[in-house]
Structure formats: C-alpha cells, structure tokens
Amino acid sequence: MDLLNTLVDKGLRRELPTREEALAVLATSDDELLDVVAAAGKVRRQWFGRRVKLNYLVNLKSGLCPEDCSYCSQRLGSKAQILKYTWLKPEEASKAAAAGVAGGAKRVCLVASGRGPTDRDVDRVSKTIEAIKEENEGVEVCACLGLLSDGQAERLRTAGADAYNHNLNTSEGTYGDITTTHTYADRVDTVQKAHAAGLSACSGLIAGMGESDEDLVDVVFALRELDPDSVPVNFLIPFEGTPLAKEWNLTPQRALRILAMVRFVCPDVEVRLAGGREVHLRTLQPLALHLANSIFLGDYLTSEGQAGKADLEMIADAGFEVEGTDTTTLPEHRADAASCGTGGGCGSGSVCSSEEPAPAATADQARTDQARTDLVAVRRRGAGTDLAPNA
C-alpha cells in the first residue's frame, strides 16, 4: 500500500506527513487495519524499540471544578457519582505514588481539579513533589494543575517537577463547543509556559467526543507544532451525569486508526495510551502497544482501569518489556534537545526539527444503543479512600 510505505519512510526520517495522508489513515478500512498497525509499528520500534513506559496517576484533589469541560466528570454541574475530596497531604500523595512505583511506574502524574493553581497550591504541590522524590529515587514527576500563571512553572521545576501536562483535547475550531470557561489559546499558553520553564511538555487529546476526522488531524498537527515530548491519547469515557454521556462514537478499530495517525504525525514522541483504553479498545489493547510506547498503570482520575497485574501481563504477552528507570525514554536527539531547553524535533518537518460538522455515523463508529456502559466504573479505591490502590 503506497500510502503506508510513504508514511513509514517519513516516520523513519521524522518528516511531517501531509494532512491528506493523515486523513487517509483514518479512512482506511477494517481489511487494511493490520497493515496500518504494522506500518505504524515500524515507526514506533525505530524510536522506542519494544519498551513500554508505565505512568501512574495520583488525583490530589477530586471533583468540584469550576470549569465546564463537557467531557469531565469533575466539571461544574457534573452529576457523576465520583469521589470528591480536597487536597491530599504530601505524605498521603507520596504513599499513593509509592504503590504505582512498586508496580513498575517510572513516572508519577500529580493531578488536581480546578481552573489553575494558586501560589499556595503550588507550594503544596511542591512539598508533595519533594516528598515523592525523597522516597522514590529515580522516579519522574509530572504535574497537571490546570492553567499556569507567570512564574508557576519555574517554581514547580525548582521543586523537582520533571514535566507538566496540559492537554489541548480537541481542535481549535470545535473547542468552544466543548468548553466555555476558558479558551483553546489559554491551553496553548500553559503548554508554552511549561516548555519555556524547562519542564518536559506533555499535551494530548481526547477522541470520541463527536469530532470529525478533520478535527482529529487539526489537533494532532497543532500538537506537533507545540512540540511536546509526550502526547497522551485519551478516549472519551462517557460518564453518566456529564453532557457527553451519550457519545459512544468509537470502535476498537477506529481507536487503533487514531493511534496510528498520531504515531505517523509525531513519530519520535512518547505516545501514551491513556484514559478510556479499556472502554473502547477492549480486547484489542495489545495491538495498541505496537503504536503507543507508554501507558497508564491501573486506575485513572475518577474511573477504574484494568488491574495493574493485568497491564503487566498484557505487556509481556504482547512481546514488549517495561521500561526501567535507568533508561532514557526519548530518542537521543530529543533527549539532548530537551536538556538544553529547545524543542525535540516533533514540531517541524525538518530533521531538527473552517470548523466542519461531525460526520454522520458510519460502520466505523459505535452506535449509542451499543454503548458499553458496563465498562465505565467509577473509582472507589486508592487516593482519597481507605482502600488499597490498583497498581
């Protein structure tokens, strides 16, 4: 297939595909799916071998967010029956993080609901970062606290944070349909602040919100331009009690095509298989490891994932290996660029690197009456509870 040969060649050279080529990946048929996975897998192995990086989420503060992001169970007005609690103490967060590290996680992601941190919040998170680093030698810490004000990224870096996550989530053209309490530009600004402070930028997307193929390509191309080191690919978890509860638009096959498109557009970036993989990929999760080189271990922020032991068995059974703390995740050219505070090569086509309506339902999309609501499990263990975490 000429398209896939072209995309493999470009991926091995870190060359940007055209928008038409990216759209063509999403338009491939189920008969071509394994060819698509195999082609994108060649690019993944070129830059990351058969390593899988494990990441672990700690929800520092759950629920009661003043923002109105339609996809989020913690949003303003959410009726989802999730855990709600205020800030964990540093020692509580460190204990939760230790469970993930013991399960093999190389990075701990500290997340707090809200528009963005106050200076007092940054102080609180800084103490948490210090506590985690003191107890877990070699672990990476990523903070995800919302929109950053001037100077806050630098303070987190000084405290020991390695990375900062702030997802673009969807295309600029449709962003206002998803969230009204802040703008797409606000999100871009925060990613740029993190990057400028010397933090490893982490920014990704949520697929399955009713967006078109063009929207998906728009947001992934925008991410390549921003040049994050890691791109989490989330699949919408349609929580009951949120505006998008009825949006069941993904099949396992479409989810794989989306991951393949992301890999082709950002070939040498840590592509992370994130929230919703169990809900939408289901038994095809092992195939996704040929596309993504990073996953979250265990549970997510407000939903439960598959058992951590099952994650590790899946990785081993698929012929992959867990990446150790003594291994640098990114390819050498990106790691060198990151260490001197410049982009790593995803953001340009060189070696150094109008809103459209959502399409009508097709055979590639899940029907609402086929919704797997049984797979949406609210988290009831781990951080904020007295029960042992899943790691």
mmCIF file of C-alpha atoms in Angstrom:
data_model
loop_
_atom_site.group_PDB
_atom_site.id
_atom_site.type_symbol
_atom_site.label_atom_id
_atom_site.label_comp_id
_atom_site.label_asym_id
_atom_site.label_seq_id
_atom_site.Cartn_x
_atom_site.Cartn_y
_atom_site.Cartn_z
ATOM 1 C CA MET A 1 0.000 0.000 0.000
ATOM 2 C CA ASP A 2 1.752 3.139 -1.261
ATOM 3 C CA LEU A 3 0.284 5.347 1.470
ATOM 4 C CA LEU A 4 1.699 3.218 4.269
ATOM 5 C CA ASN A 5 5.112 2.864 2.626
ATOM 6 C CA THR A 6 5.275 6.633 2.286
ATOM 7 C CA LEU A 7 4.255 7.167 5.911
ATOM 8 C CA VAL A 8 6.809 4.668 7.201
ATOM 9 C CA ASP A 9 9.581 6.350 5.196
ATOM 10 C CA LYS A 10 8.553 9.761 6.527
ATOM 11 C CA GLY A 11 8.294 8.471 10.098
ATOM 12 C CA LEU A 12 11.785 6.995 9.990
ATOM 13 C CA ARG A 13 13.062 10.385 8.793
ATOM 14 C CA ARG A 14 10.943 12.341 11.311
ATOM 15 C CA GLU A 15 9.266 14.079 8.393
ATOM 16 C CA LEU A 16 5.757 15.556 8.748
ATOM 17 C CA PRO A 17 3.068 13.769 6.709
ATOM 18 C CA THR A 18 0.604 15.834 4.751
ATOM 19 C CA ARG A 19 -2.861 16.461 6.138
ATOM 20 C CA GLU A 20 -4.252 14.365 3.287
ATOM 21 C CA GLU A 21 -2.055 11.423 4.306
ATOM 22 C CA ALA A 22 -3.128 11.725 7.947
ATOM 23 C CA LEU A 23 -6.783 11.812 6.930
ATOM 24 C CA ALA A 24 -6.236 8.802 4.692
ATOM 25 C CA VAL A 25 -5.043 6.756 7.695
ATOM 26 C CA LEU A 26 -8.333 7.463 9.464
ATOM 27 C CA ALA A 27 -10.243 6.489 6.318
ATOM 28 C CA THR A 28 -8.644 3.064 5.884
ATOM 29 C CA SER A 29 -10.908 0.029 6.034
ATOM 30 C CA ASP A 30 -11.033 -2.760 8.591
ATOM 31 C CA ASP A 31 -9.497 -5.051 5.976
ATOM 32 C CA GLU A 32 -6.442 -2.771 5.977
ATOM 33 C CA LEU A 33 -6.253 -2.323 9.756
ATOM 34 C CA LEU A 34 -3.487 -4.819 10.483
ATOM 35 C CA ASP A 35 -1.404 -3.322 7.665
ATOM 36 C CA VAL A 36 -1.854 0.126 9.252
ATOM 37 C CA VAL A 37 -0.838 -1.168 12.688
ATOM 38 C CA ALA A 38 2.195 -2.971 11.251
ATOM 39 C CA ALA A 39 3.338 0.138 9.380
ATOM 40 C CA ALA A 40 2.984 2.456 12.371
ATOM 41 C CA GLY A 41 4.616 -0.235 14.496
ATOM 42 C CA LYS A 42 7.774 0.014 12.377
ATOM 43 C CA VAL A 43 7.990 3.712 13.212
ATOM 44 C CA ARG A 44 7.325 3.064 16.916
ATOM 45 C CA ARG A 45 10.080 0.413 17.080
ATOM 46 C CA GLN A 46 12.552 2.637 15.247
ATOM 47 C CA TRP A 47 12.449 5.234 18.017
ATOM 48 C CA PHE A 48 11.378 3.243 21.093
ATOM 49 C CA GLY A 49 12.154 -0.406 20.436
ATOM 50 C CA ARG A 50 9.797 -2.708 22.336
ATOM 51 C CA ARG A 51 9.870 -0.674 25.549
ATOM 52 C CA VAL A 52 6.669 0.418 27.324
ATOM 53 C CA LYS A 53 6.871 3.252 29.829
ATOM 54 C CA LEU A 54 4.500 2.971 32.794
ATOM 55 C CA ASN A 55 2.888 6.056 34.317
ATOM 56 C CA TYR A 56 0.782 6.282 37.465
ATOM 57 C CA LEU A 57 -1.918 8.858 38.273
ATOM 58 C CA VAL A 58 -2.473 10.355 41.712
ATOM 59 C CA ASN A 59 -5.581 12.534 41.924
ATOM 60 C CA LEU A 60 -4.566 15.138 44.519
ATOM 61 C CA LYS A 61 -7.968 16.835 44.648
ATOM 62 C CA SER A 62 -11.088 15.326 43.145
ATOM 63 C CA GLY A 63 -14.289 16.949 41.903
ATOM 64 C CA LEU A 64 -15.880 20.370 42.426
ATOM 65 C CA CYS A 65 -14.106 22.020 39.499
ATOM 66 C CA PRO A 66 -15.430 25.464 38.414
ATOM 67 C CA GLU A 67 -14.705 24.789 34.724
ATOM 68 C CA ASP A 68 -17.407 23.404 32.406
ATOM 69 C CA CYS A 69 -15.446 20.965 30.206
ATOM 70 C CA SER A 70 -18.196 18.748 28.793
ATOM 71 C CA TYR A 71 -16.158 15.545 28.852
ATOM 72 C CA CYS A 72 -15.144 15.766 32.506
ATOM 73 C CA SER A 73 -16.791 14.010 35.451
ATOM 74 C CA GLN A 74 -15.321 16.660 37.783
ATOM 75 C CA ARG A 75 -16.825 19.615 35.879
ATOM 76 C CA LEU A 76 -19.084 22.351 37.152
ATOM 77 C CA GLY A 77 -22.578 20.863 37.454
ATOM 78 C CA SER A 78 -21.472 17.257 36.996
ATOM 79 C CA LYS A 79 -23.922 14.742 38.381
ATOM 80 C CA ALA A 80 -21.463 11.847 38.024
ATOM 81 C CA GLN A 81 -21.212 9.936 41.292
ATOM 82 C CA ILE A 82 -17.442 10.270 41.611
ATOM 83 C CA LEU A 83 -15.215 10.585 44.664
ATOM 84 C CA LYS A 84 -14.989 14.172 45.915
ATOM 85 C CA TYR A 85 -12.258 15.287 48.305
ATOM 86 C CA THR A 86 -9.968 18.219 48.918
ATOM 87 C CA TRP A 87 -6.152 18.255 48.749
ATOM 88 C CA LEU A 88 -4.266 15.153 49.839
ATOM 89 C CA LYS A 89 -1.475 15.823 52.306
ATOM 90 C CA PRO A 90 2.051 15.389 50.882
ATOM 91 C CA GLU A 91 2.574 12.176 52.840
ATOM 92 C CA GLU A 92 -0.758 10.769 51.600
ATOM 93 C CA ALA A 93 0.127 11.565 47.993
ATOM 94 C CA SER A 94 3.597 10.090 48.434
ATOM 95 C CA LYS A 95 2.097 6.871 49.808
ATOM 96 C CA ALA A 96 -0.274 6.663 46.830
ATOM 97 C CA ALA A 97 2.604 7.294 44.419
ATOM 98 C CA ALA A 98 4.699 4.570 46.053
ATOM 99 C CA ALA A 99 2.058 1.979 45.108
ATOM 100 C CA GLY A 100 2.424 2.900 41.448
ATOM 101 C CA VAL A 101 6.220 2.899 41.596
ATOM 102 C CA ALA A 102 6.145 -0.529 43.241
ATOM 103 C CA GLY A 103 4.017 -1.721 40.319
ATOM 104 C CA GLY A 104 6.672 -0.593 37.841
ATOM 105 C CA ALA A 105 5.697 3.008 37.124
ATOM 106 C CA LYS A 106 8.549 5.231 36.015
ATOM 107 C CA ARG A 107 6.540 8.471 36.137
ATOM 108 C CA VAL A 108 4.016 9.705 38.695
ATOM 109 C CA CYS A 109 1.447 12.194 37.432
ATOM 110 C CA LEU A 110 0.045 14.529 40.110
ATOM 111 C CA VAL A 111 -3.331 15.902 39.046
ATOM 112 C CA ALA A 112 -5.683 18.384 40.724
ATOM 113 C CA SER A 113 -9.072 19.564 39.519
ATOM 114 C CA GLY A 114 -9.631 23.290 39.099
ATOM 115 C CA ARG A 115 -9.029 26.157 36.702
ATOM 116 C CA GLY A 116 -5.435 26.533 37.808
ATOM 117 C CA PRO A 117 -3.296 26.587 40.956
ATOM 118 C CA THR A 118 -2.977 29.461 43.389
ATOM 119 C CA ASP A 119 0.503 30.257 44.656
ATOM 120 C CA ARG A 120 -0.447 28.422 47.855
ATOM 121 C CA ASP A 121 -1.421 25.394 45.748
ATOM 122 C CA VAL A 122 1.968 25.479 44.030
ATOM 123 C CA ASP A 123 3.636 25.476 47.451
ATOM 124 C CA ARG A 124 1.508 22.485 48.470
ATOM 125 C CA VAL A 125 2.315 20.548 45.299
ATOM 126 C CA SER A 126 6.000 21.445 45.606
ATOM 127 C CA LYS A 127 6.089 19.801 49.039
ATOM 128 C CA THR A 128 4.351 16.763 47.571
ATOM 129 C CA ILE A 129 6.913 16.521 44.760
ATOM 130 C CA GLU A 130 9.746 16.737 47.280
ATOM 131 C CA ALA A 131 8.156 14.003 49.426
ATOM 132 C CA ILE A 132 7.758 11.673 46.433
ATOM 133 C CA LYS A 133 11.277 12.254 45.178
ATOM 134 C CA GLU A 134 12.719 11.662 48.624
ATOM 135 C CA GLU A 135 11.016 8.279 48.906
ATOM 136 C CA ASN A 136 11.382 7.091 45.302
ATOM 137 C CA GLU A 137 14.799 7.524 43.766
ATOM 138 C CA GLY A 138 14.800 7.975 40.004
ATOM 139 C CA VAL A 139 11.045 8.468 39.608
ATOM 140 C CA GLU A 140 9.829 11.204 37.265
ATOM 141 C CA VAL A 141 7.099 13.555 38.496
ATOM 142 C CA CYS A 142 4.652 15.285 36.159
ATOM 143 C CA ALA A 143 2.248 17.933 37.470
ATOM 144 C CA CYS A 144 -1.175 18.609 35.949
ATOM 145 C CA LEU A 145 -2.825 21.503 37.779
ATOM 146 C CA GLY A 146 -4.638 23.443 35.079
ATOM 147 C CA LEU A 147 -3.795 26.860 33.649
ATOM 148 C CA LEU A 148 -0.498 28.287 34.884
ATOM 149 C CA SER A 149 0.204 31.885 35.845
ATOM 150 C CA ASP A 150 3.562 33.544 35.203
ATOM 151 C CA GLY A 151 6.345 32.068 37.293
ATOM 152 C CA GLN A 152 4.468 28.985 38.475
ATOM 153 C CA ALA A 153 6.101 26.589 36.021
ATOM 154 C CA GLU A 154 9.512 27.774 37.164
ATOM 155 C CA ARG A 155 8.586 27.171 40.809
ATOM 156 C CA LEU A 156 7.424 23.625 40.021
ATOM 157 C CA ARG A 157 10.671 22.974 38.160
ATOM 158 C CA THR A 158 12.679 24.233 41.146
ATOM 159 C CA ALA A 159 10.701 21.890 43.420
ATOM 160 C CA GLY A 160 11.775 18.934 41.302
ATOM 161 C CA ALA A 161 8.973 18.500 38.770
ATOM 162 C CA ASP A 162 10.192 16.910 35.545
ATOM 163 C CA ALA A 163 7.160 17.563 33.358
ATOM 164 C CA TYR A 164 3.877 19.427 33.107
ATOM 165 C CA ASN A 165 0.724 18.110 31.450
ATOM 166 C CA HIS A 166 -1.949 20.257 29.879
ATOM 167 C CA ASN A 167 -3.912 18.703 27.017
ATOM 168 C CA LEU A 168 -5.305 20.575 24.026
ATOM 169 C CA ASN A 169 -8.058 17.916 23.951
ATOM 170 C CA THR A 170 -9.712 18.895 20.653
ATOM 171 C CA SER A 171 -9.280 21.165 17.649
ATOM 172 C CA GLU A 172 -9.286 24.936 17.945
ATOM 173 C CA GLY A 173 -12.318 25.087 15.648
ATOM 174 C CA THR A 174 -14.510 22.992 17.937
ATOM 175 C CA TYR A 175 -13.022 23.915 21.309
ATOM 176 C CA GLY A 176 -15.798 26.373 22.145
ATOM 177 C CA ASP A 177 -18.368 23.590 21.736
ATOM 178 C CA ILE A 178 -16.647 21.575 24.475
ATOM 179 C CA THR A 179 -15.618 24.255 26.988
ATOM 180 C CA THR A 180 -16.729 27.869 27.516
ATOM 181 C CA THR A 181 -14.972 28.846 30.770
ATOM 182 C CA HIS A 182 -11.529 29.102 29.159
ATOM 183 C CA THR A 183 -10.158 29.134 25.630
ATOM 184 C CA TYR A 184 -8.028 26.972 23.399
ATOM 185 C CA ALA A 185 -5.456 29.784 23.446
ATOM 186 C CA ASP A 186 -5.315 29.554 27.246
ATOM 187 C CA ARG A 187 -4.303 25.910 26.937
ATOM 188 C CA VAL A 188 -1.657 26.618 24.327
ATOM 189 C CA ASP A 189 -0.235 29.362 26.571
ATOM 190 C CA THR A 190 0.148 26.976 29.518
ATOM 191 C CA VAL A 191 1.972 24.356 27.419
ATOM 192 C CA GLN A 192 4.317 27.079 26.208
ATOM 193 C CA LYS A 193 4.914 28.305 29.774
ATOM 194 C CA ALA A 194 5.872 24.780 30.846
ATOM 195 C CA HIS A 195 8.213 24.366 27.916
ATOM 196 C CA ALA A 196 9.847 27.741 28.483
ATOM 197 C CA ALA A 197 10.494 26.858 32.150
ATOM 198 C CA GLY A 198 12.476 23.789 31.123
ATOM 199 C CA LEU A 199 9.776 21.282 32.023
ATOM 200 C CA SER A 200 9.118 18.414 29.649
ATOM 201 C CA ALA A 201 5.858 19.412 27.982
ATOM 202 C CA CYS A 202 3.088 16.816 27.913
ATOM 203 C CA SER A 203 -0.031 17.573 25.874
ATOM 204 C CA GLY A 204 -2.542 15.381 24.117
ATOM 205 C CA LEU A 205 -6.123 14.894 23.009
ATOM 206 C CA ILE A 206 -9.452 13.226 23.735
ATOM 207 C CA ALA A 207 -11.016 11.277 20.878
ATOM 208 C CA GLY A 208 -14.638 10.211 20.679
ATOM 209 C CA MET A 209 -16.421 13.465 21.535
ATOM 210 C CA GLY A 210 -18.262 13.595 18.217
ATOM 211 C CA GLU A 211 -15.423 15.283 16.350
ATOM 212 C CA SER A 212 -14.739 14.834 12.642
ATOM 213 C CA ASP A 213 -11.630 13.278 11.123
ATOM 214 C CA GLU A 214 -10.560 16.813 10.191
ATOM 215 C CA ASP A 215 -10.803 17.869 13.841
ATOM 216 C CA LEU A 216 -8.600 14.968 14.914
ATOM 217 C CA VAL A 217 -5.974 15.816 12.332
ATOM 218 C CA ASP A 218 -6.157 19.513 13.295
ATOM 219 C CA VAL A 219 -5.426 18.861 16.961
ATOM 220 C CA VAL A 220 -2.627 16.374 16.270
ATOM 221 C CA PHE A 221 -0.956 18.770 13.823
ATOM 222 C CA ALA A 222 -1.322 21.539 16.417
ATOM 223 C CA LEU A 223 0.358 19.276 18.964
ATOM 224 C CA ARG A 224 3.223 18.600 16.602
ATOM 225 C CA GLU A 225 3.664 22.355 16.197
ATOM 226 C CA LEU A 226 3.752 22.791 20.017
ATOM 227 C CA ASP A 227 6.381 20.047 20.174
ATOM 228 C CA PRO A 228 5.589 18.258 23.464
ATOM 229 C CA ASP A 229 7.777 15.348 24.499
ATOM 230 C CA SER A 230 4.742 13.201 25.274
ATOM 231 C CA VAL A 231 1.280 13.045 23.714
ATOM 232 C CA PRO A 232 -1.405 11.243 25.746
ATOM 233 C CA VAL A 233 -4.227 9.881 23.589
ATOM 234 C CA ASN A 234 -7.410 9.656 25.659
ATOM 235 C CA PHE A 235 -10.659 8.080 24.503
ATOM 236 C CA LEU A 236 -13.782 9.667 25.947
ATOM 237 C CA ILE A 237 -15.203 7.880 28.971
ATOM 238 C CA PRO A 238 -18.910 8.796 28.718
ATOM 239 C CA PHE A 239 -19.751 9.261 32.384
ATOM 240 C CA GLU A 240 -23.420 9.337 33.262
ATOM 241 C CA GLY A 241 -24.154 12.808 34.629
ATOM 242 C CA THR A 242 -22.000 14.657 32.073
ATOM 243 C CA PRO A 243 -23.114 16.352 28.811
ATOM 244 C CA LEU A 244 -21.286 13.752 26.693
ATOM 245 C CA ALA A 245 -22.745 10.701 28.434
ATOM 246 C CA LYS A 246 -24.435 9.557 25.196
ATOM 247 C CA GLU A 247 -21.368 9.978 22.962
ATOM 248 C CA TRP A 248 -20.379 6.420 22.096
ATOM 249 C CA ASN A 249 -18.611 7.109 18.796
ATOM 250 C CA LEU A 250 -15.635 4.758 18.882
ATOM 251 C CA THR A 251 -14.979 1.172 17.906
ATOM 252 C CA PRO A 252 -11.746 -0.655 18.772
ATOM 253 C CA GLN A 253 -10.766 -0.406 15.114
ATOM 254 C CA ARG A 254 -11.251 3.365 14.982
ATOM 255 C CA ALA A 255 -9.296 3.825 18.198
ATOM 256 C CA LEU A 256 -6.366 1.947 16.631
ATOM 257 C CA ARG A 257 -6.527 4.087 13.486
ATOM 258 C CA ILE A 258 -6.420 7.234 15.618
ATOM 259 C CA LEU A 259 -3.360 5.978 17.490
ATOM 260 C CA ALA A 260 -1.649 5.080 14.214
ATOM 261 C CA MET A 261 -2.321 8.558 12.814
ATOM 262 C CA VAL A 262 -0.817 10.149 15.935
ATOM 263 C CA ARG A 263 2.269 7.955 15.631
ATOM 264 C CA PHE A 264 2.788 8.900 11.992
ATOM 265 C CA VAL A 265 2.422 12.632 12.714
ATOM 266 C CA CYS A 266 4.612 12.534 15.851
ATOM 267 C CA PRO A 267 6.933 9.601 15.160
ATOM 268 C CA ASP A 268 9.626 10.192 17.795
ATOM 269 C CA VAL A 269 7.387 11.375 20.639
ATOM 270 C CA GLU A 270 6.226 9.394 23.668
ATOM 271 C CA VAL A 271 2.699 8.473 22.579
ATOM 272 C CA ARG A 272 0.789 7.477 25.697
ATOM 273 C CA LEU A 273 -2.217 5.186 25.652
ATOM 274 C CA ALA A 274 -4.332 6.965 28.245
ATOM 275 C CA GLY A 275 -7.859 7.126 29.673
ATOM 276 C CA GLY A 276 -10.611 5.051 28.078
ATOM 277 C CA ARG A 277 -8.436 2.331 26.567
ATOM 278 C CA GLU A 278 -10.271 -0.433 28.436
ATOM 279 C CA VAL A 279 -13.654 1.018 27.449
ATOM 280 C CA HIS A 280 -13.007 1.433 23.728
ATOM 281 C CA LEU A 281 -10.062 -0.792 22.722
ATOM 282 C CA ARG A 282 -11.169 -3.648 24.947
ATOM 283 C CA THR A 283 -9.572 -6.933 23.765
ATOM 284 C CA LEU A 284 -7.539 -5.087 21.105
ATOM 285 C CA GLN A 285 -5.442 -3.280 23.729
ATOM 286 C CA PRO A 286 -2.337 -5.412 22.991
ATOM 287 C CA LEU A 287 -2.379 -4.227 19.359
ATOM 288 C CA ALA A 288 -2.234 -0.647 20.622
ATOM 289 C CA LEU A 289 1.161 -1.362 22.184
ATOM 290 C CA HIS A 290 2.539 -1.547 18.632
ATOM 291 C CA LEU A 291 1.542 2.127 18.270
ATOM 292 C CA ALA A 292 1.937 3.667 21.730
ATOM 293 C CA ASN A 293 5.118 3.303 23.777
ATOM 294 C CA SER A 294 3.622 4.435 27.083
ATOM 295 C CA ILE A 295 0.519 3.620 29.147
ATOM 296 C CA PHE A 296 -1.076 4.482 32.475
ATOM 297 C CA LEU A 297 -0.864 1.689 35.014
ATOM 298 C CA GLY A 298 -4.005 0.808 36.963
ATOM 299 C CA ASP A 299 -6.724 3.375 37.671
ATOM 300 C CA TYR A 300 -7.331 6.854 36.296
ATOM 301 C CA LEU A 301 -8.550 10.035 37.990
ATOM 302 C CA THR A 302 -12.192 9.190 38.617
ATOM 303 C CA SER A 303 -12.581 5.852 36.817
ATOM 304 C CA GLU A 304 -11.119 2.418 37.399
ATOM 305 C CA GLY A 305 -8.775 0.801 34.900
ATOM 306 C CA GLN A 306 -7.981 -2.853 34.500
ATOM 307 C CA ALA A 307 -5.894 -4.441 37.234
ATOM 308 C CA GLY A 308 -2.261 -3.391 37.299
ATOM 309 C CA LYS A 309 -1.233 -7.053 37.196
ATOM 310 C CA ALA A 310 -3.268 -7.479 34.006
ATOM 311 C CA ASP A 311 -1.469 -4.483 32.464
ATOM 312 C CA LEU A 312 1.907 -6.076 33.146
ATOM 313 C CA GLU A 313 0.774 -9.452 31.802
ATOM 314 C CA MET A 314 -0.575 -7.779 28.655
ATOM 315 C CA ILE A 315 2.773 -6.087 28.026
ATOM 316 C CA ALA A 316 4.708 -9.318 28.489
ATOM 317 C CA ASP A 317 2.304 -11.446 26.464
ATOM 318 C CA ALA A 318 2.471 -8.993 23.556
ATOM 319 C CA GLY A 319 6.268 -9.307 23.491
ATOM 320 C CA PHE A 320 7.100 -5.940 24.999
ATOM 321 C CA GLU A 321 9.088 -5.019 28.098
ATOM 322 C CA VAL A 322 8.570 -2.466 30.859
ATOM 323 C CA GLU A 323 10.979 0.449 30.556
ATOM 324 C CA GLY A 324 13.306 0.789 33.541
ATOM 325 C CA THR A 325 14.204 3.956 35.416
ATOM 326 C CA ASP A 326 17.770 3.668 34.133
ATOM 327 C CA THR A 327 16.606 4.014 30.507
ATOM 328 C CA THR A 328 16.003 7.352 28.815
ATOM 329 C CA THR A 329 12.534 7.291 27.262
ATOM 330 C CA LEU A 330 13.064 9.702 24.400
ATOM 331 C CA PRO A 331 15.363 9.078 21.429
ATOM 332 C CA GLU A 332 18.806 10.646 21.839
ATOM 333 C CA HIS A 333 18.130 13.619 19.559
ATOM 334 C CA ARG A 334 15.025 14.598 21.532
ATOM 335 C CA ALA A 335 16.598 13.965 24.936
ATOM 336 C CA ASP A 336 19.586 16.150 24.017
ATOM 337 C CA ALA A 337 17.307 18.936 22.800
ATOM 338 C CA ALA A 338 15.165 18.737 25.932
ATOM 339 C CA SER A 339 18.210 19.023 28.175
ATOM 340 C CA CYS A 340 19.128 22.366 26.613
ATOM 341 C CA GLY A 341 15.578 23.725 26.679
ATOM 342 C CA THR A 342 14.795 23.538 22.960
ATOM 343 C CA GLY A 343 12.214 21.592 21.012
ATOM 344 C CA GLY A 344 12.921 17.970 20.323
ATOM 345 C CA GLY A 345 12.080 17.659 16.658
ATOM 346 C CA CYS A 346 8.373 16.832 16.522
ATOM 347 C CA GLY A 347 7.360 20.389 15.759
ATOM 348 C CA SER A 348 8.820 20.881 12.295
ATOM 349 C CA GLY A 349 9.179 18.951 9.101
ATOM 350 C CA SER A 350 12.981 19.136 9.162
ATOM 351 C CA VAL A 351 15.298 16.569 10.689
ATOM 352 C CA CYS A 352 15.918 19.006 13.544
ATOM 353 C CA SER A 353 13.188 19.604 13.956
ATOM 354 C CA SER A 354 -13.052 26.306 8.898
ATOM 355 C CA GLU A 355 -14.875 24.301 11.519
ATOM 356 C CA GLU A 356 -16.585 21.293 9.966
ATOM 357 C CA PRO A 357 -19.614 19.393 11.270
ATOM 358 C CA ALA A 358 -19.177 15.977 12.805
ATOM 359 C CA PRO A 359 -19.789 13.237 10.245
ATOM 360 C CA ALA A 360 -22.838 11.053 10.223
ATOM 361 C CA ALA A 361 -22.465 7.713 11.943
ATOM 362 C CA THR A 362 -20.665 5.100 9.863
ATOM 363 C CA ALA A 363 -19.866 1.435 10.241
ATOM 364 C CA ASP A 364 -16.626 2.546 11.910
ATOM 365 C CA GLN A 365 -18.487 4.208 14.758
ATOM 366 C CA ALA A 366 -20.202 2.666 17.737
ATOM 367 C CA ARG A 367 -23.954 3.147 17.976
ATOM 368 C CA THR A 368 -25.419 4.649 21.107
ATOM 369 C CA ASP A 369 -27.576 1.559 21.557
ATOM 370 C CA GLN A 370 -24.375 -0.495 21.612
ATOM 371 C CA ALA A 371 -22.844 1.606 24.384
ATOM 372 C CA ARG A 372 -20.700 -0.396 26.799
ATOM 373 C CA THR A 373 -21.788 1.418 29.923
ATOM 374 C CA ASP A 374 -20.839 -1.677 31.912
ATOM 375 C CA LEU A 375 -17.189 -0.791 31.278
ATOM 376 C CA VAL A 376 -17.427 2.666 32.876
ATOM 377 C CA ALA A 377 -16.520 2.031 36.520
ATOM 378 C CA VAL A 378 -16.203 4.944 38.950
ATOM 379 C CA ARG A 379 -13.026 4.796 41.019
ATOM 380 C CA ARG A 380 -13.744 3.801 44.649
ATOM 381 C CA ARG A 381 -10.239 2.881 45.797
ATOM 382 C CA GLY A 382 -6.808 4.457 46.124
ATOM 383 C CA ALA A 383 -6.257 8.186 46.697
ATOM 384 C CA GLY A 384 -8.986 9.786 48.767
ATOM 385 C CA THR A 385 -10.193 6.452 50.193
ATOM 386 C CA ASP A 386 -9.105 3.930 52.808
ATOM 387 C CA LEU A 387 -8.839 1.149 50.235
ATOM 388 C CA ALA A 388 -5.648 -0.082 48.606
ATOM 389 C CA PRO A 389 -4.926 1.400 45.160
ATOM 390 C CA ASN A 390 -4.851 -0.542 41.922
ATOM 391 C CA ALA A 391 -1.253 -0.675 40.751
#
